[in-house]
Amino acid sequence: MAFSIGQLADRSGCTPPTIRYYESIGLLAAPLRSEAGRRSYGQADVARLAFIRRARDFGLGIPQVRDLLTAADAPASACATARPVVEDHIRALRARRAELKALEADLTAILVRCDEGCRTGTAADCAIFGEFRLPGRHVK
């Protein structure tokens, strides 16, 4: 069955501009064209786009998606090639989670100091403005 780019978008959950972008960077093969020049896609394109979209939903970047697709095209070594991609991404997610936890702790401390300053002083004593360095505000 042949699909137009709009039908492919509906079936894959990707927008037509995203589909054209994936074609331009080689994640999706250039489609067959009708005599009128319209793109024509097949079920394999739907499956490939669904894979790409799911990988992107997991936060994988284009290079990692490309690596996974390359692995999928070489079934004999697919797991050995794909596993490090996912392991690296998990490590990056864990590092990002640690960064976010530290950021949360810093912001929470700023709020505590803000509450103390605002309770006993003026807005000029608010730690938020001091920490973020708003010009004209007192920095403690």
Short mmCIF file of C-alpha atoms in Angstrom, two decimals:
data_model
loop_
_atom_site.label_atom_id
_atom_site.label_comp_id
_atom_site.label_asym_id
_atom_site.label_seq_id
_atom_site.Cartn_x
_atom_site.Cartn_y
_atom_site.Cartn_z
CA MET A 1 0.00 0.00 0.00
CA ALA A 2 1.30 3.48 -0.87
CA PHE A 3 0.94 6.44 1.46
CA SER A 4 1.20 10.15 0.83
CA ILE A 5 3.35 12.22 3.16
CA GLY A 6 0.20 13.31 5.02
CA GLN A 7 -0.90 9.71 5.49
CA LEU A 8 2.60 8.76 6.60
CA ALA A 9 2.52 11.62 9.09
CA ASP A 10 -0.82 10.41 10.48
CA ARG A 11 0.39 6.82 10.81
CA SER A 12 3.81 7.62 12.27
CA GLY A 13 3.02 10.55 14.53
CA CYS A 14 5.62 12.71 12.77
CA THR A 15 4.83 15.93 10.96
CA PRO A 16 5.49 16.30 7.22
CA PRO A 17 8.34 18.78 7.84
CA THR A 18 9.94 16.29 10.24
CA ILE A 19 9.59 13.54 7.66
CA ARG A 20 11.23 15.72 5.01
CA TYR A 21 14.00 16.58 7.50
CA TYR A 22 14.65 12.91 8.25
CA GLU A 23 14.84 12.30 4.51
CA SER A 24 17.30 15.19 4.07
CA ILE A 25 19.67 13.81 6.72
CA GLY A 26 19.36 10.22 5.55
CA LEU A 27 17.43 8.66 8.43
CA LEU A 28 14.63 7.90 6.00
CA ALA A 29 15.32 6.91 2.40
CA ALA A 30 14.16 9.22 -0.33
CA PRO A 31 10.71 7.98 -1.34
CA LEU A 32 9.50 6.91 -4.70
CA ARG A 33 7.76 9.69 -6.60
CA SER A 34 4.59 9.58 -8.62
CA GLU A 35 4.51 10.95 -12.15
CA ALA A 36 3.21 14.17 -10.61
CA GLY A 37 6.23 14.27 -8.29
CA ARG A 38 4.36 13.36 -5.09
CA ARG A 39 6.14 11.31 -2.49
CA SER A 40 4.97 7.73 -2.09
CA TYR A 41 5.77 5.76 1.06
CA GLY A 42 5.26 2.17 2.12
CA GLN A 43 4.61 0.26 5.34
CA ALA A 44 8.36 -0.08 5.95
CA ASP A 45 8.59 3.72 6.07
CA VAL A 46 5.81 3.81 8.66
CA ALA A 47 7.70 1.28 10.80
CA ARG A 48 11.02 3.10 10.41
CA LEU A 49 9.48 6.45 11.36
CA ALA A 50 7.74 4.89 14.34
CA PHE A 51 11.13 3.54 15.46
CA ILE A 52 12.79 6.94 14.98
CA ARG A 53 10.02 8.72 16.83
CA ARG A 54 10.14 6.28 19.76
CA ALA A 55 13.92 6.63 20.00
CA ARG A 56 13.55 10.43 19.96
CA ASP A 57 10.84 10.15 22.65
CA PHE A 58 13.48 8.44 24.81
CA GLY A 59 15.68 11.48 24.27
CA LEU A 60 18.16 9.91 21.88
CA GLY A 61 19.84 12.36 19.54
CA ILE A 62 20.04 12.05 15.79
CA PRO A 63 23.53 10.46 15.87
CA GLN A 64 22.34 7.81 18.32
CA VAL A 65 19.22 7.13 16.26
CA ARG A 66 21.41 6.78 13.19
CA ASP A 67 23.61 4.29 15.06
CA LEU A 68 20.56 2.24 16.10
CA LEU A 69 19.20 2.20 12.56
CA THR A 70 22.59 1.11 11.26
CA ALA A 71 22.61 -1.66 13.85
CA ALA A 72 19.11 -2.75 12.84
CA ASP A 73 20.31 -3.05 9.23
CA ALA A 74 23.05 -5.50 10.34
CA PRO A 75 21.11 -8.12 12.34
CA ALA A 76 24.13 -10.33 13.06
CA SER A 77 25.74 -7.63 15.20
CA ALA A 78 22.67 -5.53 16.03
CA CYS A 79 22.65 -6.10 19.78
CA ALA A 80 26.40 -5.60 20.15
CA THR A 81 26.13 -2.32 18.27
CA ALA A 82 22.90 -1.05 19.81
CA ARG A 83 23.57 -1.87 23.45
CA PRO A 84 26.41 0.65 23.95
CA VAL A 85 24.26 3.39 22.40
CA VAL A 86 21.56 2.81 25.00
CA GLU A 87 24.06 2.36 27.83
CA ASP A 88 25.73 5.67 26.97
CA HIS A 89 22.35 7.38 26.91
CA ILE A 90 21.45 5.96 30.32
CA ARG A 91 24.73 7.31 31.71
CA ALA A 92 23.97 10.73 30.22
CA LEU A 93 20.46 10.66 31.70
CA ARG A 94 21.83 9.79 35.13
CA ALA A 95 24.33 12.64 34.93
CA ARG A 96 21.57 15.04 33.86
CA ARG A 97 19.36 13.82 36.71
CA ALA A 98 22.18 14.55 39.17
CA GLU A 99 22.60 18.04 37.67
CA LEU A 100 18.87 18.67 38.00
CA LYS A 101 18.83 17.49 41.63
CA ALA A 102 21.68 19.88 42.45
CA LEU A 103 19.88 22.70 40.64
CA GLU A 104 16.71 21.93 42.58
CA ALA A 105 18.62 22.01 45.87
CA ASP A 106 20.22 25.35 44.96
CA LEU A 107 16.87 26.90 43.99
CA THR A 108 15.24 25.58 47.16
CA ALA A 109 17.98 27.21 49.25
CA ILE A 110 17.48 30.48 47.37
CA LEU A 111 13.75 30.33 48.14
CA VAL A 112 14.44 29.79 51.83
CA ARG A 113 16.74 32.83 51.87
CA CYS A 114 14.14 34.77 49.88
CA ASP A 115 11.46 33.97 52.44
CA GLU A 116 13.79 35.08 55.25
CA GLY A 117 14.78 38.30 53.49
CA CYS A 118 11.27 39.22 52.42
CA ARG A 119 9.88 38.51 55.86
CA THR A 120 12.38 40.82 57.58
CA GLY A 121 13.18 43.36 54.89
CA THR A 122 12.20 44.70 51.52
CA ALA A 123 12.22 43.29 48.01
CA ALA A 124 15.81 44.54 47.77
CA ASP A 125 16.71 41.90 50.37
CA CYS A 126 15.17 39.08 48.34
CA ALA A 127 17.73 36.36 47.62
CA ILE A 128 16.25 35.64 44.20
CA PHE A 129 17.32 39.02 42.87
CA GLY A 130 20.70 38.76 44.53
CA GLU A 131 21.42 35.27 43.28
CA PHE A 132 20.26 36.02 39.75
CA ARG A 133 22.13 39.34 39.81
CA LEU A 134 19.33 41.66 38.77
CA PRO A 135 20.95 45.05 38.19
CA GLY A 136 20.22 47.58 40.88
CA ARG A 137 19.43 44.96 43.53
CA HIS A 138 21.38 44.35 46.70
CA VAL A 139 23.62 41.29 46.58
CA LYS A 140 24.25 39.56 49.90
#
